[in-house]
Amino acid sequence: MQNFSKCSLAIYSLALTCLLFFGGCSSQFFDRNNLNSKQYAESDIQMVVTENKEATDIAIDILEAGGNAFDAAVATSFALSVVRPHSTGIGGGGFFLFKESGDINPQFLDAREKAPRKTQKNSLDQVSIKDSAHKGALVGVPGLTKGLEDIYKKYGSGKLSWSELIEPSIELANSGFPVYPHLSEAIKLATEKAGFSLEPKLIKKGYFINQELAQTLRAISEHGSAALHEGKIAKAIVKATRKHGGVLDENDLINYRAVSRKPASFPYKGFKIHTAPLPSSAGIVLGQILKLRDLQLSKLSNRNPSTELHLLAESMSMAFKERALKLGDPSFTLIDQYNLLSDSHIKKLGRKISLEETKMEKTLSEVEPLPTSTTHFSIIDREGNVVSSTQSINLYFGSGILAESTGIFLNNTLDDFSRPKNKANSFGLVGRNPNYPGPNKIPLSSMSPTIVTANGDPFLVLGSPGGPRIISAVAQTLINRLDYNLNLKDSVAQSRIHKQWQPPTLFLEKGGFPKEVIRSLSSRGQQIKESAYLVGNVSAIGVESNGKLIGVADPRRNGKASSRRPH
Ligand code: DON
């Protein structure tokens, strides 16, 4: 499908150098050289990659029952809502980037949370995620169920009913699933860092069981999204947020609509990258990182791993600075997205990047990054329909507010808004007016569901959790696969870096980089922090030139790639 002879010999040999150089140096946290049997799959037919075995198996069952990728996406989203209560759920929202078989270009549905209509510019100035009396103000109007209903109605195969797609998740919520390491770590960290306390009734004999969520899902299965956006459940959501100082009201829930948008698309190395547009910063930040890095590399006569990493870090920092200063919800601020990715603008930004030293920036935020929640899944079905979706309730267990008798953990996604005086959010991000809170406004996101096409055909489907680190994880997977021509497994597994302008720290995955490289980066002034918090957790599908599908669940965590239900 793709003519790899276009890659110059120099780039390819550099890729090999990088592979030997970084690949040989295993992280102490995961084995990047050996994916377990769940984390890798090949198929000529279909592929699902999610972060949880249960969610992947449910999606595969739907595909095998005659459903298409959209049916499977709906079913797996509900399943993830159950099995990843710390990461995502119907109390939150998400983005869907998808391509119908035969179409050249993907489409995009924004089902992200928005601010209640009574939110004001200064409403969140004094609110912290730990402040039980006010943290309800960080709860955005949930959007996931509306988005899923739209997807089902417009793109579902029609062979399976809405209820059939939800039934497996109802069963999962009722019977429960074993508390796995990431979930138990999330419970511990949320308790320590955000004053969260998990209701004891949710854990029985090592199983996470949420029977109230099962009842809520039953209501959604019988009455559609109206069961959540109107009536008893809506009232419980409103009551819970108000009890914690929120302003959400029933009209906010009734009036919520998911929004179709044009995906952000740009060319890269002979491919076309499609990703989330504003209000996600993905399109612009990812595009700027890749273009800035390319521009800097083109000026080099001698490429080596530390110089390349330095330039990547500087490109990231520059793009995240643009994000902080210029981006926000496009319905409220006119943002010239075309200009921000134009060659002339990239050249202007590129002139500020030095090969020899990092650009010194004042430290405006010092926040310790949080471990990753959120989730991403990728699906390709036998007809060639593709779904790439990232979904979230923001931090671990969102706001930590469980709406009474519903089993729903409510998000705290409005923490993604910026506040004046460089007050950082939970990811250390700062921002300006375009991303200040406002009524019905959507906070800026980093979620980056991505589809790469080659001549209009799917080539790569990917995304990740991780707050702002999502963009870095996706960018490096793309660079590994499309620039260095590494195979998909290595493209996902390679160690990653992250730099987001504020704080002006270069985060390296601990144990993932040789000492000489770290020394060389330090000598350029990079303030390095080797971090145990990994950069993202990619769920990816690649399409080989012979049409074979490769599924890779990132070895950083314990997801599952699969094409068939094991018999
Ligand atoms: O939309 C965003 O950028 C964030 N709310 C995503 C949150 C996330 O990935 C949490 N993980 N660290």
PDB file of N, CA and C in Angstrom, residues 212-303:
ATOM      1  N   GLU A 212     -25.920  -0.888  40.843  1.00  0.00           N
ATOM      2  CA  GLU A 212     -26.715   0.304  40.519  1.00  0.00           C
ATOM      3  C   GLU A 212     -26.408   0.773  39.092  1.00  0.00           C
ATOM      4  N   LEU A 213     -25.142   0.639  38.704  1.00  0.00           N
ATOM      5  CA  LEU A 213     -24.802   0.984  37.312  1.00  0.00           C
ATOM      6  C   LEU A 213     -25.512   0.023  36.352  1.00  0.00           C
ATOM      7  N   ALA A 214     -25.611  -1.239  36.759  1.00  0.00           N
ATOM      8  CA  ALA A 214     -26.331  -2.218  35.919  1.00  0.00           C
ATOM      9  C   ALA A 214     -27.780  -1.753  35.710  1.00  0.00           C
ATOM     10  N   GLN A 215     -28.403  -1.257  36.780  1.00  0.00           N
ATOM     11  CA  GLN A 215     -29.798  -0.773  36.656  1.00  0.00           C
ATOM     12  C   GLN A 215     -29.880   0.454  35.743  1.00  0.00           C
ATOM     13  N   THR A 216     -28.893   1.338  35.891  1.00  0.00           N
ATOM     14  CA  THR A 216     -28.870   2.530  35.024  1.00  0.00           C
ATOM     15  C   THR A 216     -28.708   2.102  33.558  1.00  0.00           C
ATOM     16  N   LEU A 217     -27.809   1.156  33.330  1.00  0.00           N
ATOM     17  CA  LEU A 217     -27.614   0.686  31.948  1.00  0.00           C
ATOM     18  C   LEU A 217     -28.881   0.008  31.424  1.00  0.00           C
ATOM     19  N   ARG A 218     -29.571  -0.685  32.306  1.00  0.00           N
ATOM     20  CA  ARG A 218     -30.847  -1.309  31.901  1.00  0.00           C
ATOM     21  C   ARG A 218     -31.826  -0.221  31.437  1.00  0.00           C
ATOM     22  N   ALA A 219     -31.880   0.864  32.197  1.00  0.00           N
ATOM     23  CA  ALA A 219     -32.794   1.961  31.822  1.00  0.00           C
ATOM     24  C   ALA A 219     -32.377   2.556  30.469  1.00  0.00           C
ATOM     25  N   ILE A 220     -31.072   2.707  30.260  1.00  0.00           N
ATOM     26  CA  ILE A 220     -30.594   3.256  28.973  1.00  0.00           C
ATOM     27  C   ILE A 220     -30.910   2.267  27.849  1.00  0.00           C
ATOM     28  N   SER A 221     -30.777   0.990  28.164  1.00  0.00           N
ATOM     29  CA  SER A 221     -31.060  -0.022  27.142  1.00  0.00           C
ATOM     30  C   SER A 221     -32.541   0.007  26.750  1.00  0.00           C
ATOM     31  N   GLU A 222     -33.408   0.314  27.727  1.00  0.00           N
ATOM     32  CA  GLU A 222     -34.851   0.330  27.431  1.00  0.00           C
ATOM     33  C   GLU A 222     -35.346   1.667  26.867  1.00  0.00           C
ATOM     34  N   HIS A 223     -34.752   2.759  27.329  1.00  0.00           N
ATOM     35  CA  HIS A 223     -35.301   4.077  26.964  1.00  0.00           C
ATOM     36  C   HIS A 223     -34.312   4.983  26.229  1.00  0.00           C
ATOM     37  N   GLY A 224     -33.136   4.474  25.920  1.00  0.00           N
ATOM     38  CA  GLY A 224     -32.151   5.294  25.203  1.00  0.00           C
ATOM     39  C   GLY A 224     -31.514   6.342  26.101  1.00  0.00           C
ATOM     40  N   SER A 225     -30.855   7.321  25.482  1.00  0.00           N
ATOM     41  CA  SER A 225     -30.111   8.322  26.241  1.00  0.00           C
ATOM     42  C   SER A 225     -31.040   9.171  27.116  1.00  0.00           C
ATOM     43  N   ALA A 226     -32.334   9.213  26.761  1.00  0.00           N
ATOM     44  CA  ALA A 226     -33.289  10.003  27.558  1.00  0.00           C
ATOM     45  C   ALA A 226     -33.321   9.510  29.002  1.00  0.00           C
ATOM     46  N   ALA A 227     -33.021   8.218  29.198  1.00  0.00           N
ATOM     47  CA  ALA A 227     -33.039   7.678  30.566  1.00  0.00           C
ATOM     48  C   ALA A 227     -31.997   8.369  31.433  1.00  0.00           C
ATOM     49  N   LEU A 228     -30.909   8.843  30.817  1.00  0.00           N
ATOM     50  CA  LEU A 228     -29.870   9.522  31.596  1.00  0.00           C
ATOM     51  C   LEU A 228     -30.062  11.035  31.589  1.00  0.00           C
ATOM     52  N   HIS A 229     -30.542  11.551  30.476  1.00  0.00           N
ATOM     53  CA  HIS A 229     -30.613  13.013  30.329  1.00  0.00           C
ATOM     54  C   HIS A 229     -31.919  13.620  30.839  1.00  0.00           C
ATOM     55  N   GLU A 230     -32.884  12.750  31.164  1.00  0.00           N
ATOM     56  CA  GLU A 230     -34.151  13.254  31.702  1.00  0.00           C
ATOM     57  C   GLU A 230     -34.604  12.329  32.833  1.00  0.00           C
ATOM     58  N   GLY A 231     -35.452  12.840  33.701  1.00  0.00           N
ATOM     59  CA  GLY A 231     -36.073  11.975  34.711  1.00  0.00           C
ATOM     60  C   GLY A 231     -35.200  11.689  35.918  1.00  0.00           C
ATOM     61  N   LYS A 232     -35.434  10.491  36.481  1.00  0.00           N
ATOM     62  CA  LYS A 232     -34.866  10.121  37.777  1.00  0.00           C
ATOM     63  C   LYS A 232     -33.331  10.188  37.801  1.00  0.00           C
ATOM     64  N   ILE A 233     -32.710   9.631  36.788  1.00  0.00           N
ATOM     65  CA  ILE A 233     -31.230   9.584  36.796  1.00  0.00           C
ATOM     66  C   ILE A 233     -30.673  10.995  36.626  1.00  0.00           C
ATOM     67  N   ALA A 234     -31.273  11.763  35.735  1.00  0.00           N
ATOM     68  CA  ALA A 234     -30.831  13.158  35.544  1.00  0.00           C
ATOM     69  C   ALA A 234     -30.949  13.932  36.857  1.00  0.00           C
ATOM     70  N   LYS A 235     -32.042  13.716  37.549  1.00  0.00           N
ATOM     71  CA  LYS A 235     -32.245  14.412  38.841  1.00  0.00           C
ATOM     72  C   LYS A 235     -31.149  14.032  39.836  1.00  0.00           C
ATOM     73  N   ALA A 236     -30.787  12.740  39.854  1.00  0.00           N
ATOM     74  CA  ALA A 236     -29.748  12.282  40.795  1.00  0.00           C
ATOM     75  C   ALA A 236     -28.396  12.922  40.440  1.00  0.00           C
ATOM     76  N   ILE A 237     -28.140  13.077  39.154  1.00  0.00           N
ATOM     77  CA  ILE A 237     -26.871  13.700  38.716  1.00  0.00           C
ATOM     78  C   ILE A 237     -26.847  15.165  39.164  1.00  0.00           C
ATOM     79  N   VAL A 238     -27.960  15.854  38.948  1.00  0.00           N
ATOM     80  CA  VAL A 238     -28.049  17.269  39.332  1.00  0.00           C
ATOM     81  C   VAL A 238     -27.871  17.413  40.846  1.00  0.00           C
ATOM     82  N   LYS A 239     -28.568  16.556  41.589  1.00  0.00           N
ATOM     83  CA  LYS A 239     -28.520  16.641  43.054  1.00  0.00           C
ATOM     84  C   LYS A 239     -27.080  16.421  43.547  1.00  0.00           C
ATOM     85  N   ALA A 240     -26.428  15.431  42.973  1.00  0.00           N
ATOM     86  CA  ALA A 240     -25.063  15.101  43.439  1.00  0.00           C
ATOM     87  C   ALA A 240     -24.091  16.249  43.157  1.00  0.00           C
ATOM     88  N   THR A 241     -24.180  16.861  41.983  1.00  0.00           N
ATOM     89  CA  THR A 241     -23.232  17.952  41.680  1.00  0.00           C
ATOM     90  C   THR A 241     -23.532  19.165  42.568  1.00  0.00           C
ATOM     91  N   ARG A 242     -24.811  19.432  42.791  1.00  0.00           N
ATOM     92  CA  ARG A 242     -25.190  20.614  43.608  1.00  0.00           C
ATOM     93  C   ARG A 242     -24.755  20.426  45.066  1.00  0.00           C
ATOM     94  N   LYS A 243     -24.846  19.207  45.540  1.00  0.00           N
ATOM     95  CA  LYS A 243     -24.419  18.917  46.909  1.00  0.00           C
ATOM     96  C   LYS A 243     -22.933  19.291  47.081  1.00  0.00           C
ATOM     97  N   HIS A 244     -22.194  19.227  45.976  1.00  0.00           N
ATOM     98  CA  HIS A 244     -20.764  19.558  46.025  1.00  0.00           C
ATOM     99  C   HIS A 244     -20.475  20.903  45.355  1.00  0.00           C
ATOM    100  N   GLY A 245     -21.443  21.803  45.395  1.00  0.00           N
ATOM    101  CA  GLY A 245     -21.191  23.179  44.950  1.00  0.00           C
ATOM    102  C   GLY A 245     -21.298  23.416  43.453  1.00  0.00           C
ATOM    103  N   GLY A 246     -21.855  22.456  42.698  1.00  0.00           N
ATOM    104  CA  GLY A 246     -21.979  22.641  41.245  1.00  0.00           C
ATOM    105  C   GLY A 246     -23.214  23.437  40.865  1.00  0.00           C
ATOM    106  N   VAL A 247     -23.278  23.827  39.582  1.00  0.00           N
ATOM    107  CA  VAL A 247     -24.427  24.619  39.114  1.00  0.00           C
ATOM    108  C   VAL A 247     -25.220  23.894  38.018  1.00  0.00           C
ATOM    109  N   LEU A 248     -24.852  22.653  37.778  1.00  0.00           N
ATOM    110  CA  LEU A 248     -25.530  21.868  36.733  1.00  0.00           C
ATOM    111  C   LEU A 248     -27.036  21.797  37.029  1.00  0.00           C
ATOM    112  N   ASP A 249     -27.858  21.956  35.985  1.00  0.00           N
ATOM    113  CA  ASP A 249     -29.298  21.774  36.223  1.00  0.00           C
ATOM    114  C   ASP A 249     -29.893  20.848  35.170  1.00  0.00           C
ATOM    115  N   GLU A 250     -31.182  20.554  35.343  1.00  0.00           N
ATOM    116  CA  GLU A 250     -31.796  19.545  34.471  1.00  0.00           C
ATOM    117  C   GLU A 250     -31.822  19.980  33.012  1.00  0.00           C
ATOM    118  N   ASN A 251     -31.941  21.297  32.780  1.00  0.00           N
ATOM    119  CA  ASN A 251     -31.939  21.759  31.386  1.00  0.00           C
ATOM    120  C   ASN A 251     -30.614  21.489  30.695  1.00  0.00           C
ATOM    121  N   ASP A 252     -29.517  21.577  31.462  1.00  0.00           N
ATOM    122  CA  ASP A 252     -28.209  21.269  30.872  1.00  0.00           C
ATOM    123  C   ASP A 252     -28.202  19.849  30.314  1.00  0.00           C
ATOM    124  N   LEU A 253     -28.771  18.945  31.090  1.00  0.00           N
ATOM    125  CA  LEU A 253     -28.783  17.545  30.647  1.00  0.00           C
ATOM    126  C   LEU A 253     -29.740  17.344  29.471  1.00  0.00           C
ATOM    127  N   ILE A 254     -30.912  17.970  29.555  1.00  0.00           N
ATOM    128  CA  ILE A 254     -31.905  17.812  28.477  1.00  0.00           C
ATOM    129  C   ILE A 254     -31.360  18.386  27.164  1.00  0.00           C
ATOM    130  N   ASN A 255     -30.652  19.507  27.267  1.00  0.00           N
ATOM    131  CA  ASN A 255     -30.223  20.204  26.039  1.00  0.00           C
ATOM    132  C   ASN A 255     -28.918  19.699  25.449  1.00  0.00           C
ATOM    133  N   TYR A 256     -28.254  18.762  26.122  1.00  0.00           N
ATOM    134  CA  TYR A 256     -26.953  18.322  25.603  1.00  0.00           C
ATOM    135  C   TYR A 256     -27.101  17.646  24.237  1.00  0.00           C
ATOM    136  N   ARG A 257     -26.244  18.017  23.299  1.00  0.00           N
ATOM    137  CA  ARG A 257     -26.184  17.352  21.986  1.00  0.00           C
ATOM    138  C   ARG A 257     -24.718  17.089  21.644  1.00  0.00           C
ATOM    139  N   ALA A 258     -24.435  15.890  21.125  1.00  0.00           N
ATOM    140  CA  ALA A 258     -23.085  15.644  20.596  1.00  0.00           C
ATOM    141  C   ALA A 258     -22.949  16.434  19.288  1.00  0.00           C
ATOM    142  N   VAL A 259     -21.723  16.848  18.951  1.00  0.00           N
ATOM    143  CA  VAL A 259     -21.529  17.734  17.791  1.00  0.00           C
ATOM    144  C   VAL A 259     -20.656  17.052  16.726  1.00  0.00           C
ATOM    145  N   SER A 260     -21.152  17.040  15.476  1.00  0.00           N
ATOM    146  CA  SER A 260     -20.308  16.536  14.376  1.00  0.00           C
ATOM    147  C   SER A 260     -19.359  17.641  13.958  1.00  0.00           C
ATOM    148  N   ARG A 261     -18.104  17.314  13.771  1.00  0.00           N
ATOM    149  CA  ARG A 261     -17.119  18.324  13.358  1.00  0.00           C
ATOM    150  C   ARG A 261     -16.248  17.753  12.243  1.00  0.00           C
ATOM    151  N   LYS A 262     -15.573  18.662  11.571  1.00  0.00           N
ATOM    152  CA  LYS A 262     -14.656  18.213  10.522  1.00  0.00           C
ATOM    153  C   LYS A 262     -13.347  17.811  11.216  1.00  0.00           C
ATOM    154  N   PRO A 263     -12.841  16.591  10.959  1.00  0.00           N
ATOM    155  CA  PRO A 263     -11.592  16.199  11.623  1.00  0.00           C
ATOM    156  C   PRO A 263     -10.443  17.126  11.229  1.00  0.00           C
ATOM    157  N   ALA A 264      -9.417  17.186  12.081  1.00  0.00           N
ATOM    158  CA  ALA A 264      -8.184  17.899  11.718  1.00  0.00           C
ATOM    159  C   ALA A 264      -7.358  16.926  10.880  1.00  0.00           C
ATOM    160  N   SER A 265      -6.932  17.345   9.704  1.00  0.00           N
ATOM    161  CA  SER A 265      -6.192  16.447   8.799  1.00  0.00           C
ATOM    162  C   SER A 265      -5.001  17.177   8.225  1.00  0.00           C
ATOM    163  N   PHE A 266      -3.865  16.471   8.147  1.00  0.00           N
ATOM    164  CA  PHE A 266      -2.685  17.077   7.523  1.00  0.00           C
ATOM    165  C   PHE A 266      -1.783  15.972   6.969  1.00  0.00           C
ATOM    166  N   PRO A 267      -1.002  16.304   5.938  1.00  0.00           N
ATOM    167  CA  PRO A 267      -0.131  15.282   5.351  1.00  0.00           C
ATOM    168  C   PRO A 267       1.133  15.080   6.178  1.00  0.00           C
ATOM    169  N   TYR A 268       1.653  13.862   6.151  1.00  0.00           N
ATOM    170  CA  TYR A 268       2.903  13.581   6.861  1.00  0.00           C
ATOM    171  C   TYR A 268       3.555  12.355   6.219  1.00  0.00           C
ATOM    172  N   LYS A 269       4.746  12.526   5.692  1.00  0.00           N
ATOM    173  CA  LYS A 269       5.545  11.425   5.129  1.00  0.00           C
ATOM    174  C   LYS A 269       4.768  10.620   4.082  1.00  0.00           C
ATOM    175  N   GLY A 270       3.995  11.280   3.281  1.00  0.00           N
ATOM    176  CA  GLY A 270       3.261  10.580   2.224  1.00  0.00           C
ATOM    177  C   GLY A 270       1.935  10.002   2.694  1.00  0.00           C
ATOM    178  N   PHE A 271       1.647  10.134   3.962  1.00  0.00           N
ATOM    179  CA  PHE A 271       0.375   9.658   4.514  1.00  0.00           C
ATOM    180  C   PHE A 271      -0.502  10.873   4.844  1.00  0.00           C
ATOM    181  N   LYS A 272      -1.743  10.593   5.243  1.00  0.00           N
ATOM    182  CA  LYS A 272      -2.567  11.680   5.748  1.00  0.00           C
ATOM    183  C   LYS A 272      -2.971  11.332   7.177  1.00  0.00           C
ATOM    184  N   ILE A 273      -2.686  12.236   8.087  1.00  0.00           N
ATOM    185  CA  ILE A 273      -3.046  12.021   9.490  1.00  0.00           C
ATOM    186  C   ILE A 273      -4.349  12.751   9.768  1.00  0.00           C
ATOM    187  N   HIS A 274      -5.311  12.022  10.309  1.00  0.00           N
ATOM    188  CA  HIS A 274      -6.596  12.621  10.701  1.00  0.00           C
ATOM    189  C   HIS A 274      -6.706  12.471  12.212  1.00  0.00           C
ATOM    190  N   THR A 275      -7.063  13.537  12.882  1.00  0.00           N
ATOM    191  CA  THR A 275      -7.203  13.432  14.330  1.00  0.00           C
ATOM    192  C   THR A 275      -8.272  14.404  14.823  1.00  0.00           C
ATOM    193  N   ALA A 276      -8.333  14.563  16.152  1.00  0.00           N
ATOM    194  CA  ALA A 276      -9.421  15.366  16.723  1.00  0.00           C
ATOM    195  C   ALA A 276      -9.189  16.857  16.497  1.00  0.00           C
ATOM    196  N   PRO A 277     -10.224  17.560  16.029  1.00  0.00           N
ATOM    197  CA  PRO A 277     -10.133  19.010  15.863  1.00  0.00           C
ATOM    198  C   PRO A 277     -10.461  19.729  17.169  1.00  0.00           C
ATOM    199  N   LEU A 278     -10.360  21.039  17.202  1.00  0.00           N
ATOM    200  CA  LEU A 278     -10.809  21.813  18.361  1.00  0.00           C
ATOM    201  C   LEU A 278     -12.271  21.463  18.645  1.00  0.00           C
ATOM    202  N   PRO A 279     -12.675  21.313  19.900  1.00  0.00           N
ATOM    203  CA  PRO A 279     -11.972  21.716  21.119  1.00  0.00           C
ATOM    204  C   PRO A 279     -10.905  20.752  21.619  1.00  0.00           C
ATOM    205  N   SER A 280     -10.487  19.783  20.812  1.00  0.00           N
ATOM    206  CA  SER A 280      -9.270  19.077  21.201  1.00  0.00           C
ATOM    207  C   SER A 280      -8.102  19.845  20.604  1.00  0.00           C
ATOM    208  N   SER A 281      -7.023  19.922  21.366  1.00  0.00           N
ATOM    209  CA  SER A 281      -5.825  20.579  20.841  1.00  0.00           C
ATOM    210  C   SER A 281      -5.033  19.623  19.949  1.00  0.00           C
ATOM    211  N   ALA A 282      -5.502  18.359  19.846  1.00  0.00           N
ATOM    212  CA  ALA A 282      -4.725  17.327  19.156  1.00  0.00           C
ATOM    213  C   ALA A 282      -4.297  17.750  17.753  1.00  0.00           C
ATOM    214  N   GLY A 283      -5.262  18.209  16.946  1.00  0.00           N
ATOM    215  CA  GLY A 283      -4.947  18.510  15.544  1.00  0.00           C
ATOM    216  C   GLY A 283      -3.812  19.495  15.430  1.00  0.00           C
ATOM    217  N   ILE A 284      -3.913  20.575  16.177  1.00  0.00           N
ATOM    218  CA  ILE A 284      -2.902  21.630  16.034  1.00  0.00           C
ATOM    219  C   ILE A 284      -1.593  21.253  16.717  1.00  0.00           C
ATOM    220  N   VAL A 285      -1.678  20.733  17.938  1.00  0.00           N
ATOM    221  CA  VAL A 285      -0.433  20.428  18.667  1.00  0.00           C
ATOM    222  C   VAL A 285       0.315  19.274  17.988  1.00  0.00           C
ATOM    223  N   LEU A 286      -0.403  18.229  17.652  1.00  0.00           N
ATOM    224  CA  LEU A 286       0.237  17.086  16.979  1.00  0.00           C
ATOM    225  C   LEU A 286       0.834  17.531  15.632  1.00  0.00           C
ATOM    226  N   GLY A 287       0.049  18.279  14.888  1.00  0.00           N
ATOM    227  CA  GLY A 287       0.528  18.766  13.581  1.00  0.00           C
ATOM    228  C   GLY A 287       1.765  19.630  13.731  1.00  0.00           C
ATOM    229  N   GLN A 288       1.732  20.526  14.701  1.00  0.00           N
ATOM    230  CA  GLN A 288       2.893  21.417  14.890  1.00  0.00           C
ATOM    231  C   GLN A 288       4.121  20.629  15.343  1.00  0.00           C
ATOM    232  N   ILE A 289       3.926  19.677  16.252  1.00  0.00           N
ATOM    233  CA  ILE A 289       5.087  18.895  16.718  1.00  0.00           C
ATOM    234  C   ILE A 289       5.752  18.188  15.528  1.00  0.00           C
ATOM    235  N   LEU A 290       4.938  17.501  14.725  1.00  0.00           N
ATOM    236  CA  LEU A 290       5.511  16.720  13.625  1.00  0.00           C
ATOM    237  C   LEU A 290       6.162  17.633  12.585  1.00  0.00           C
ATOM    238  N   LYS A 291       5.516  18.748  12.282  1.00  0.00           N
ATOM    239  CA  LYS A 291       6.057  19.650  11.261  1.00  0.00           C
ATOM    240  C   LYS A 291       7.303  20.365  11.770  1.00  0.00           C
ATOM    241  N   LEU A 292       7.266  20.825  13.023  1.00  0.00           N
ATOM    242  CA  LEU A 292       8.433  21.522  13.576  1.00  0.00           C
ATOM    243  C   LEU A 292       9.638  20.589  13.649  1.00  0.00           C
ATOM    244  N   ARG A 293       9.384  19.375  14.085  1.00  0.00           N
ATOM    245  CA  ARG A 293      10.485  18.403  14.187  1.00  0.00           C
ATOM    246  C   ARG A 293      11.091  18.144  12.811  1.00  0.00           C
ATOM    247  N   ASP A 294      10.226  17.952  11.817  1.00  0.00           N
ATOM    248  CA  ASP A 294      10.711  17.710  10.457  1.00  0.00           C
ATOM    249  C   ASP A 294      11.561  18.854   9.945  1.00  0.00           C
ATOM    250  N   LEU A 295      11.071  20.063  10.205  1.00  0.00           N
ATOM    251  CA  LEU A 295      11.791  21.251   9.739  1.00  0.00           C
ATOM    252  C   LEU A 295      13.181  21.313  10.374  1.00  0.00           C
ATOM    253  N   GLN A 296      13.267  21.043  11.668  1.00  0.00           N
ATOM    254  CA  GLN A 296      14.570  21.091  12.353  1.00  0.00           C
ATOM    255  C   GLN A 296      15.483  19.987  11.841  1.00  0.00           C
ATOM    256  N   LEU A 297      14.910  18.803  11.650  1.00  0.00           N
ATOM    257  CA  LEU A 297      15.741  17.677  11.200  1.00  0.00           C
ATOM    258  C   LEU A 297      16.298  17.944   9.804  1.00  0.00           C
ATOM    259  N   SER A 298      15.509  18.645   8.995  1.00  0.00           N
ATOM    260  CA  SER A 298      15.966  18.899   7.624  1.00  0.00           C
ATOM    261  C   SER A 298      17.200  19.804   7.617  1.00  0.00           C
ATOM    262  N   LYS A 299      17.447  20.498   8.724  1.00  0.00           N
ATOM    263  CA  LYS A 299      18.614  21.386   8.766  1.00  0.00           C
ATOM    264  C   LYS A 299      19.862  20.654   9.258  1.00  0.00           C
ATOM    265  N   LEU A 300      19.696  19.405   9.703  1.00  0.00           N
ATOM    266  CA  LEU A 300      20.837  18.684  10.294  1.00  0.00           C
ATOM    267  C   LEU A 300      21.673  17.994   9.234  1.00  0.00           C
ATOM    268  N   SER A 301      23.000  18.055   9.403  1.00  0.00           N
ATOM    269  CA  SER A 301      23.818  17.254   8.492  1.00  0.00           C
ATOM    270  C   SER A 301      24.108  15.900   9.140  1.00  0.00           C
ATOM    271  N   ASN A 302      24.012  15.867  10.459  1.00  0.00           N
ATOM    272  CA  ASN A 302      24.372  14.642  11.152  1.00  0.00           C
ATOM    273  C   ASN A 302      23.306  14.314  12.189  1.00  0.00           C
ATOM    274  N   ARG A 303      22.525  13.267  11.918  1.00  0.00           N
ATOM    275  CA  ARG A 303      21.441  12.931  12.850  1.00  0.00           C
ATOM    276  C   ARG A 303      21.923  11.929  13.885  1.00  0.00           C
TER     277      ARG A 303
END
